[in-house]
């Protein structure tokens, strides 16, 4: 519903929809303080009965030439900070999406490869779900980042290390039959 | 560790007697919304007559100190001048002036500041001799040397993206006026604070902001520089444990929690009972129901 007026004093008087039982934060290029305000109102009204869900925590969406735009993770963090609560994140590395896929398609993790460019989402989910993990270097991750995790003494960081890597997924073509 | 004792009777005189001055937070201490806390204007008047200093330190980055001076007057507080008021807006501007201009000199070559905030904050930055980057402007010309995140009720994704563009330069500072996650309103609702916007900018840029406001001590440095306050003879009075009381602890001030604002007595007691060492720093030395309760501790 449209907000009445341009200032917080107006927004805070707008009636709340009594049917709302969840706040869902996704990628929103029209994110604004006004929306953040409304999200906070619903979360305070509902308490734990109102769900706070985020689609993913990605910090950044890379564009050509090394530029990028803020990712959904930033908006999730804004809502979590204002509400002083943690969101349930549906996206990778949470296994929820893999469970959806596996349920729908009878996927056998032992015979499935997860291909991704991001260690803390793609590779971590793949490792946590028992998939073979393959990192491609055409995206956000550079190889020395992987080495850093590998050489660290930290088990949590070892979960970010893929089983294999390729420079590009095109490198898989030669091993596939005609 | 502080013991969170109620301040009254003889104890009140023992604590207030030797004090040379008091630092007050504003929202939830002196006023709530447009209403002065009953007895608060009289307390300030009595402090003045007792020869004790009253200075004000607020994390609210919406208003310039000139606007705050008018607000004090409008709500019935006499004799408070802009020079007595240290807001996070003013202190952020002073901080940026120090870092970008070296504390003096003119603006040329210092670079511009991209401000996420309202006109009160923008005005303080200009008054400090700094130039602001325009919104939606491309990058050429004088580089942007700092992004300043304050309370911004016109915050948008586009401004967040613009801020991140500037922050790709590692020489560009990321500064936040205060860490407050939300602010209470008189009807019990809450409005998101600078802390929530800063979290978005930090996440997008991968940088940690330098936070000017309480509980960090920079605002106290500003106070000492202007007025030469002795921490051992100064009391900090506030309503928010995580900012005001921790600020007092960090600056070496004895602290008084007033219950007319954000924090409840049970929260202070929970921190006192906690095993967490950091929690102990959030426990006030004393508490009162309202700052009006301090009046009997002053000479007639």
Coordinates of C-alpha atoms in Angstrom, one line a residue, chain A residues 12-142:
Chain A
X12 CA 4.2 5.7 11.4
X13 CA 0.5 6.5 11.4
X14 CA -0.3 4.4 8.3
X15 CA -2.5 1.5 9.3
X16 CA -0.7 -1.9 9.3
X17 CA -2.2 -4.8 7.3
X18 CA -3.6 -7.2 10.0
X19 CA -2.9 -10.2 7.8
X20 CA 0.8 -9.7 7.6
X21 CA 2.8 -12.5 9.3
X22 CA 6.1 -12.4 7.7
X23 CA 8.7 -9.8 6.5
X24 CA 10.6 -11.1 3.4
X25 CA 13.7 -9.3 2.4
X26 CA 14.9 -9.8 -1.2
X27 CA 16.9 -7.8 -3.7
X28 CA 15.2 -4.4 -3.8
X29 CA 16.6 -1.6 -5.9
X30 CA 13.8 0.6 -4.5
X31 CA 14.8 -0.1 -0.9
X32 CA 14.2 2.9 1.2
X33 CA 14.1 4.1 4.8
X34 CA 10.3 4.2 4.6
X35 CA 10.2 0.5 3.7
X36 CA 12.7 -0.3 6.5
X37 CA 10.4 1.6 8.9
X38 CA 7.4 -0.4 7.8
X39 CA 9.3 -3.7 8.1
X40 CA 10.3 -2.7 11.7
X41 CA 6.7 -1.9 12.6
X42 CA 5.5 -5.4 11.4
X43 CA 8.3 -7.1 13.3
X44 CA 7.6 -5.3 16.5
X45 CA 3.9 -5.8 16.2
X46 CA 4.2 -9.5 15.6
X47 CA 7.2 -10.3 17.8
X48 CA 8.4 -13.9 17.2
X49 CA 5.0 -14.7 15.6
X50 CA 6.1 -12.5 12.6
X51 CA 8.7 -14.3 10.5
X52 CA 11.8 -12.4 9.3
X53 CA 13.1 -14.2 6.2
X54 CA 15.9 -13.2 3.8
X55 CA 16.4 -14.6 0.4
X56 CA 20.2 -14.6 0.6
X57 CA 23.2 -12.8 2.2
X58 CA 25.2 -11.9 -0.9
X59 CA 27.1 -8.6 -0.2
X60 CA 27.5 -7.6 -3.7
X61 CA 26.3 -8.4 -7.3
X62 CA 29.3 -8.1 -9.6
X63 CA 28.9 -6.2 -12.9
X64 CA 31.3 -5.9 -15.8
X65 CA 34.6 -4.3 -15.3
X66 CA 35.0 -5.0 -11.6
X67 CA 32.1 -2.7 -10.6
X68 CA 29.3 -4.1 -8.5
X69 CA 26.1 -3.1 -6.8
X70 CA 25.1 -3.8 -3.2
X71 CA 23.5 -7.2 -2.7
X72 CA 20.5 -8.4 -0.7
X73 CA 22.7 -9.1 2.3
X74 CA 23.0 -5.4 2.9
X75 CA 19.3 -4.9 3.1
X76 CA 18.9 -8.0 5.3
X77 CA 21.5 -6.5 7.7
X78 CA 19.7 -3.2 7.8
X79 CA 16.5 -4.9 8.9
X80 CA 18.2 -7.3 11.3
X81 CA 20.0 -4.4 13.0
X82 CA 16.9 -2.2 13.4
X83 CA 14.9 -5.2 14.7
X84 CA 17.7 -6.7 16.7
X85 CA 16.9 -10.1 15.4
X86 CA 18.4 -12.6 13.0
X87 CA 16.7 -13.4 9.7
X88 CA 16.2 -17.0 8.5
X89 CA 18.1 -17.1 5.2
X90 CA 16.7 -19.4 2.6
X91 CA 19.4 -19.1 0.0
X92 CA 22.9 -20.7 -0.2
X93 CA 24.7 -21.7 1.9
X94 CA 21.6 -22.8 3.7
X95 CA 20.7 -26.3 2.5
X96 CA 17.0 -25.5 2.1
X97 CA 17.2 -24.9 -1.7
X98 CA 19.2 -28.1 -2.2
X99 CA 16.5 -30.0 -0.2
X100 CA 13.9 -28.5 -2.6
X101 CA 15.9 -29.6 -5.6
X102 CA 16.7 -33.1 -4.2
X103 CA 13.1 -33.7 -3.2
X104 CA 11.8 -32.7 -6.7
X105 CA 14.3 -34.6 -8.8
X106 CA 15.6 -37.5 -6.7
X107 CA 19.1 -36.2 -6.6
X108 CA 21.8 -38.4 -5.2
X109 CA 24.4 -36.2 -3.6
X110 CA 27.2 -38.8 -4.1
X111 CA 26.7 -38.5 -7.9
X112 CA 26.1 -34.8 -8.1
X113 CA 28.5 -31.9 -8.7
X114 CA 27.8 -28.3 -7.4
X115 CA 29.3 -25.7 -9.7
X116 CA 29.8 -22.2 -8.4
X117 CA 31.9 -19.1 -8.2
X118 CA 31.4 -18.1 -4.6
X119 CA 33.0 -20.0 -1.7
X120 CA 30.8 -18.8 1.2
X121 CA 27.6 -19.6 -0.7
X122 CA 27.9 -22.1 -3.6
X123 CA 30.9 -24.2 -2.3
X124 CA 29.9 -24.1 1.3
X125 CA 26.3 -25.4 0.5
X126 CA 27.7 -28.1 -1.8
X127 CA 30.1 -29.3 0.9
X128 CA 27.5 -29.2 3.6
X129 CA 25.1 -31.3 1.5
X130 CA 27.7 -33.9 0.6
X131 CA 28.0 -32.9 -3.1
X132 CA 31.3 -32.8 -5.0
X133 CA 32.1 -29.1 -5.4
X134 CA 33.6 -27.4 -8.4
X135 CA 34.8 -23.8 -8.3
X136 CA 34.9 -21.8 -11.5
X137 CA 37.1 -18.7 -11.7
X138 CA 35.0 -16.6 -14.0
X139 CA 33.2 -14.9 -11.0
X140 CA 34.0 -13.4 -7.7
X141 CA 36.6 -15.8 -6.3
X142 CA 40.3 -15.8 -7.0

